[in-house]
Amino acid sequence: MNQIHHIYKELLKKYGHQGWWPLLDVARKHAGKQPTKTGSVQGYHPGNYSYPQTDAQHFEICTGAILTQNTGWMNVEKALVLLADNGLLDPQSIVRADDTTLKQAIKSAGYFNQKAKKLKIFANFFLAEEKPTRKQLLSLWGIGPETADSILLYAYKRPVFVVDAYTRRIFSRLGFFDIDTDYDEIQALFERSLPPDYRIYQEYHALIVEHAKRCYMRTSTEPCFLERI
DNA sequence: CGCCAGGGCCTCA
DNA sequence: TGAGGCCATGGC
């Protein structure tokens, strides 16, 4: 087994199944669960890869992927709740919504002028295209590599590896590549090192985020168990 | 108070 | 193509 795959096994052994992606209605069912300090709620549906199960959940993941761009999940969740409460968490409603209402609902997620525009563009696309390709997503204004891959992986269950800042931080420090390496190059490394199983890709990304939040915050450089493997 | 989050676009060499 | 500026809120 190669090192990238081995590290996945180690992270899974240490942290367990993460139960991404957070979904509003699934979260409500787990209302008694303790939110983590990062705002994510561990174990929404750990080890259960059957989500999204409804059209609403499907669209919610896409919306969350856009709203979370450079933004903490707590602020995103507030925006998602407000969208839902205002009957705006579906593509038709977002297309029809007036800008002021839409911006007000997503205000907590920051960059609301840009993100309102992004949501409208994406909602239009969502209504027209049943099974988008990566190239199609990337052609949309406001959808870059990470957002496109998050949508493909978590909403469409496609085996594409999501590369984020945490992935760069952890694996560059472990010596796999330089922190400025191109997105596509890092993605290719992971995709050729792992079986093409969307469940592994979903879990690995979630584990990387969890591990980074515990051991790789900017302010702390305390050693991490991975560095001893 | 300053830092920064589950990025991406635009501009200018 | 790559570096730098810009977008914006809220938790800590």
Short mmCIF file of C-alpha atoms (C1' of nucleotides) in Angstrom, two decimals:
data_model
loop_
_atom_site.label_atom_id
_atom_site.label_comp_id
_atom_site.label_asym_id
_atom_site.label_seq_id
_atom_site.Cartn_x
_atom_site.Cartn_y
_atom_site.Cartn_z
CA MET A 1 0.00 0.00 0.00
CA ASN A 2 1.35 3.44 -0.88
CA GLN A 3 1.85 6.17 1.71
CA ILE A 4 -1.14 8.28 0.70
CA HIS A 5 -3.41 5.28 1.14
CA HIS A 6 -1.65 4.28 4.34
CA ILE A 7 -2.18 7.73 5.86
CA TYR A 8 -5.88 7.44 5.04
CA LYS A 9 -6.06 4.21 7.00
CA GLU A 10 -4.26 5.79 9.93
CA LEU A 11 -6.52 8.84 10.01
CA LEU A 12 -9.61 6.65 9.80
CA LYS A 13 -8.32 4.47 12.61
CA LYS A 14 -7.62 7.50 14.81
CA TYR A 15 -10.68 9.66 14.13
CA GLY A 16 -13.27 7.22 12.83
CA HIS A 17 -15.92 7.87 10.19
CA GLN A 18 -16.73 11.57 10.02
CA GLY A 19 -20.22 11.61 8.56
CA TRP A 20 -19.89 14.42 6.09
CA TRP A 21 -21.48 16.40 4.43
CA PRO A 22 -23.50 18.30 7.09
CA LEU A 23 -27.17 18.50 6.06
CA LEU A 24 -29.75 20.61 7.86
CA ASP A 25 -32.44 18.00 8.34
CA VAL A 26 -29.96 15.29 9.25
CA ALA A 27 -28.45 17.68 11.76
CA ARG A 28 -31.83 18.32 13.36
CA LYS A 29 -32.26 14.61 13.95
CA HIS A 30 -28.99 14.73 15.86
CA ALA A 31 -29.94 17.86 17.75
CA GLY A 32 -28.60 16.44 20.97
CA LYS A 33 -25.14 15.92 19.56
CA GLN A 34 -22.35 18.18 20.64
CA PRO A 35 -21.18 20.61 18.00
CA THR A 36 -17.41 20.77 17.70
CA LYS A 37 -15.52 23.97 18.21
CA THR A 38 -15.25 24.35 14.46
CA GLY A 39 -18.96 24.31 13.93
CA SER A 40 -19.06 21.02 12.17
CA VAL A 41 -21.06 18.38 13.94
CA GLN A 42 -19.18 15.16 13.93
CA GLY A 43 -21.18 12.11 13.15
CA TYR A 44 -24.22 13.37 11.28
CA HIS A 45 -24.26 10.11 9.41
CA PRO A 46 -20.93 8.39 10.12
CA GLY A 47 -20.21 5.50 7.79
CA ASN A 48 -23.45 6.13 5.94
CA TYR A 49 -22.68 7.24 2.41
CA SER A 50 -26.27 7.24 1.17
CA TYR A 51 -26.68 11.02 1.25
CA PRO A 52 -27.93 13.05 -0.49
CA GLN A 53 -31.22 11.19 -0.64
CA THR A 54 -33.54 13.94 -1.82
CA ASP A 55 -33.49 16.69 -4.41
CA ALA A 56 -33.51 19.20 -1.58
CA GLN A 57 -30.43 17.69 0.03
CA HIS A 58 -28.77 17.49 -3.33
CA PHE A 59 -29.20 21.20 -3.95
CA GLU A 60 -28.35 22.07 -0.35
CA ILE A 61 -24.90 20.53 -0.73
CA CYS A 62 -24.22 22.55 -3.87
CA THR A 63 -25.38 25.73 -2.14
CA GLY A 64 -23.26 25.01 0.91
CA ALA A 65 -20.23 24.37 -1.27
CA ILE A 66 -20.56 27.86 -2.74
CA LEU A 67 -21.36 29.59 0.54
CA THR A 68 -18.41 28.02 2.35
CA GLN A 69 -15.82 29.52 0.03
CA ASN A 70 -13.21 31.01 2.37
CA THR A 71 -15.81 31.00 5.14
CA GLY A 72 -16.30 29.10 8.36
CA TRP A 73 -19.07 26.52 8.39
CA MET A 74 -20.95 28.11 11.29
CA ASN A 75 -21.59 31.21 9.19
CA VAL A 76 -22.63 29.02 6.28
CA GLU A 77 -25.06 27.04 8.40
CA LYS A 78 -26.77 30.21 9.57
CA ALA A 79 -27.21 31.27 5.97
CA LEU A 80 -28.59 27.87 4.98
CA VAL A 81 -31.11 27.98 7.81
CA LEU A 82 -32.26 31.45 6.78
CA LEU A 83 -32.53 30.39 3.15
CA ALA A 84 -34.63 27.41 4.18
CA ASP A 85 -36.81 29.51 6.52
CA ASN A 86 -37.45 31.96 3.68
CA GLY A 87 -38.30 29.20 1.24
CA LEU A 88 -35.21 30.00 -0.82
CA LEU A 89 -33.29 26.74 -0.55
CA ASP A 90 -34.27 25.43 -3.96
CA PRO A 91 -33.10 26.41 -7.44
CA GLN A 92 -36.37 27.86 -8.73
CA SER A 93 -36.75 30.14 -5.73
CA ILE A 94 -33.17 31.36 -5.92
CA VAL A 95 -33.54 32.16 -9.60
CA ARG A 96 -36.70 34.15 -8.87
CA ALA A 97 -35.57 35.80 -5.63
CA ASP A 98 -34.79 39.49 -5.69
CA ASP A 99 -31.20 40.35 -4.91
CA THR A 100 -31.92 42.21 -1.69
CA THR A 101 -33.79 39.29 -0.15
CA LEU A 102 -31.19 36.78 -1.26
CA LYS A 103 -28.27 38.83 0.00
CA GLN A 104 -29.96 39.39 3.32
CA ALA A 105 -30.51 35.65 3.79
CA ILE A 106 -26.89 34.74 3.10
CA LYS A 107 -25.35 37.74 4.82
CA SER A 108 -23.74 35.70 7.58
CA ALA A 109 -21.67 33.74 5.05
CA GLY A 110 -19.82 36.87 3.95
CA TYR A 111 -19.05 38.10 0.42
CA PHE A 112 -22.82 38.28 0.03
CA ASN A 113 -22.74 40.40 -3.13
CA GLN A 114 -20.56 37.89 -4.91
CA LYS A 115 -22.21 34.83 -3.43
CA ALA A 116 -25.73 35.97 -4.32
CA LYS A 117 -24.58 36.26 -7.91
CA LYS A 118 -22.86 32.89 -7.74
CA LEU A 119 -25.97 31.20 -6.34
CA LYS A 120 -28.16 32.63 -9.10
CA ILE A 121 -25.78 31.52 -11.81
CA PHE A 122 -25.46 28.08 -10.31
CA ALA A 123 -29.21 27.69 -9.71
CA ASN A 124 -29.87 28.42 -13.38
CA PHE A 125 -27.30 25.86 -14.37
CA PHE A 126 -28.67 23.32 -11.89
CA LEU A 127 -32.12 23.55 -13.44
CA ALA A 128 -30.75 23.02 -16.94
CA GLU A 129 -28.17 20.30 -16.38
CA GLU A 130 -28.90 16.96 -14.75
CA LYS A 131 -25.42 15.53 -14.57
CA PRO A 132 -22.77 18.21 -14.82
CA THR A 133 -19.18 17.59 -15.83
CA ARG A 134 -16.22 19.15 -14.09
CA LYS A 135 -15.55 21.26 -17.14
CA GLN A 136 -19.11 22.58 -17.12
CA LEU A 137 -18.91 23.50 -13.45
CA LEU A 138 -15.57 25.24 -13.93
CA SER A 139 -17.03 27.29 -16.77
CA LEU A 140 -19.51 28.87 -14.37
CA TRP A 141 -18.59 32.22 -12.82
CA GLY A 142 -17.89 31.63 -9.14
CA ILE A 143 -17.07 27.93 -9.34
CA GLY A 144 -13.36 27.13 -9.08
CA PRO A 145 -11.59 23.77 -8.76
CA GLU A 146 -12.30 23.13 -5.09
CA THR A 147 -15.96 24.08 -5.24
CA ALA A 148 -16.47 22.08 -8.43
CA ASP A 149 -14.85 19.02 -6.92
CA SER A 150 -16.77 19.36 -3.65
CA ILE A 151 -19.99 19.43 -5.62
CA LEU A 152 -18.97 16.47 -7.77
CA LEU A 153 -17.81 14.42 -4.77
CA TYR A 154 -20.45 15.18 -2.14
CA ALA A 155 -23.52 15.93 -4.24
CA TYR A 156 -22.91 13.68 -7.24
CA LYS A 157 -20.80 10.96 -5.59
CA ARG A 158 -18.09 11.12 -8.20
CA PRO A 159 -14.61 9.90 -7.24
CA VAL A 160 -12.79 13.23 -7.54
CA PHE A 161 -10.40 14.24 -4.80
CA VAL A 162 -10.98 17.63 -3.19
CA VAL A 163 -7.79 19.60 -2.56
CA ASP A 164 -8.10 22.37 -0.01
CA ALA A 165 -5.75 24.52 2.04
CA TYR A 166 -5.64 21.85 4.77
CA THR A 167 -4.54 19.21 2.27
CA ARG A 168 -1.74 21.50 1.16
CA ARG A 169 -0.68 22.28 4.70
CA ILE A 170 -0.61 18.72 5.98
CA PHE A 171 0.94 16.95 3.03
CA SER A 172 3.44 19.64 2.15
CA ARG A 173 4.68 19.55 5.73
CA LEU A 174 4.95 15.78 5.44
CA GLY A 175 7.15 16.32 2.40
CA PHE A 176 4.90 15.05 -0.38
CA PHE A 177 5.00 18.30 -2.38
CA ASP A 178 5.60 22.03 -2.11
CA ILE A 179 2.74 24.03 -0.65
CA ASP A 180 2.36 26.02 -3.88
CA THR A 181 2.00 22.97 -6.11
CA ASP A 182 -0.78 23.23 -8.69
CA TYR A 183 -4.22 22.03 -7.67
CA ASP A 184 -4.46 19.51 -10.50
CA GLU A 185 -1.07 18.02 -9.69
CA ILE A 186 -1.96 17.43 -6.04
CA GLN A 187 -5.31 15.99 -7.04
CA ALA A 188 -3.63 13.61 -9.49
CA LEU A 189 -1.31 12.35 -6.76
CA PHE A 190 -4.23 11.40 -4.52
CA GLU A 191 -6.34 9.97 -7.30
CA ARG A 192 -3.61 7.65 -8.54
CA SER A 193 -2.82 6.55 -4.99
CA LEU A 194 -6.36 5.58 -3.99
CA PRO A 195 -9.03 3.21 -5.28
CA PRO A 196 -11.62 5.16 -7.34
CA ASP A 197 -14.23 4.90 -4.59
CA TYR A 198 -16.23 8.03 -3.85
CA ARG A 199 -16.75 6.89 -0.25
CA ILE A 200 -12.99 6.86 0.37
CA TYR A 201 -12.60 10.28 -1.25
CA GLN A 202 -15.40 11.73 0.85
CA GLU A 203 -14.03 10.24 4.03
CA TYR A 204 -10.42 11.18 3.34
CA HIS A 205 -11.23 14.83 2.76
CA ALA A 206 -13.32 14.96 5.90
CA LEU A 207 -10.52 13.29 7.88
CA ILE A 208 -8.00 15.78 6.53
CA VAL A 209 -10.17 18.67 7.71
CA GLU A 210 -10.64 17.09 11.12
CA HIS A 211 -6.96 16.35 11.49
CA ALA A 212 -5.96 19.83 10.35
CA LYS A 213 -8.30 21.47 12.80
CA ARG A 214 -6.80 19.47 15.62
CA CYS A 215 -3.14 19.67 14.72
CA TYR A 216 -2.50 22.14 11.93
CA MET A 217 -4.13 25.41 12.89
CA ARG A 218 -1.96 28.32 11.79
CA THR A 219 -1.28 29.36 15.35
CA SER A 220 -0.13 25.95 16.52
CA THR A 221 2.78 23.97 15.21
CA GLU A 222 2.59 21.26 17.80
CA PRO A 223 3.68 17.90 16.51
CA CYS A 224 1.23 15.56 15.02
CA PHE A 225 1.08 11.81 15.09
CA LEU A 226 1.24 11.60 11.30
CA GLU A 227 4.73 13.06 11.34
CA ARG A 228 5.92 10.03 13.24
CA ILE A 229 4.62 7.48 10.77
"C1'" DC B 1 -8.64 44.01 19.16
"C1'" DG B 2 -6.55 41.18 15.01
"C1'" DC B 3 -6.77 36.84 12.88
"C1'" DC B 4 -8.83 33.86 9.67
"C1'" DA B 5 -12.22 30.54 7.79
"C1'" DG B 6 -14.05 23.78 4.06
"C1'" DG B 7 -11.99 30.26 -2.60
"C1'" DG B 8 -12.35 32.58 -6.72
"C1'" DC B 9 -12.14 36.47 -9.80
"C1'" DC B 10 -9.76 40.39 -11.83
"C1'" DT B 11 -5.70 42.97 -13.06
"C1'" DC B 12 -1.27 43.66 -14.42
"C1'" DA B 13 3.15 42.34 -15.51
"C1'" DT C 1 1.11 31.90 -15.38
"C1'" DG C 2 1.87 34.04 -11.26
"C1'" DA C 3 1.66 37.27 -7.76
"C1'" DG C 4 -1.27 40.63 -5.43
"C1'" DG C 5 -5.69 42.92 -4.39
"C1'" DC C 6 -10.37 42.42 -3.50
"C1'" DC C 7 -14.58 40.59 -1.54
"C1'" DA C 8 -17.37 40.48 4.10
"C1'" DT C 9 -19.17 38.19 8.09
"C1'" DG C 10 -18.73 36.43 12.76
"C1'" DG C 11 -16.29 33.30 16.25
"C1'" DC C 12 -12.45 33.29 18.93
#
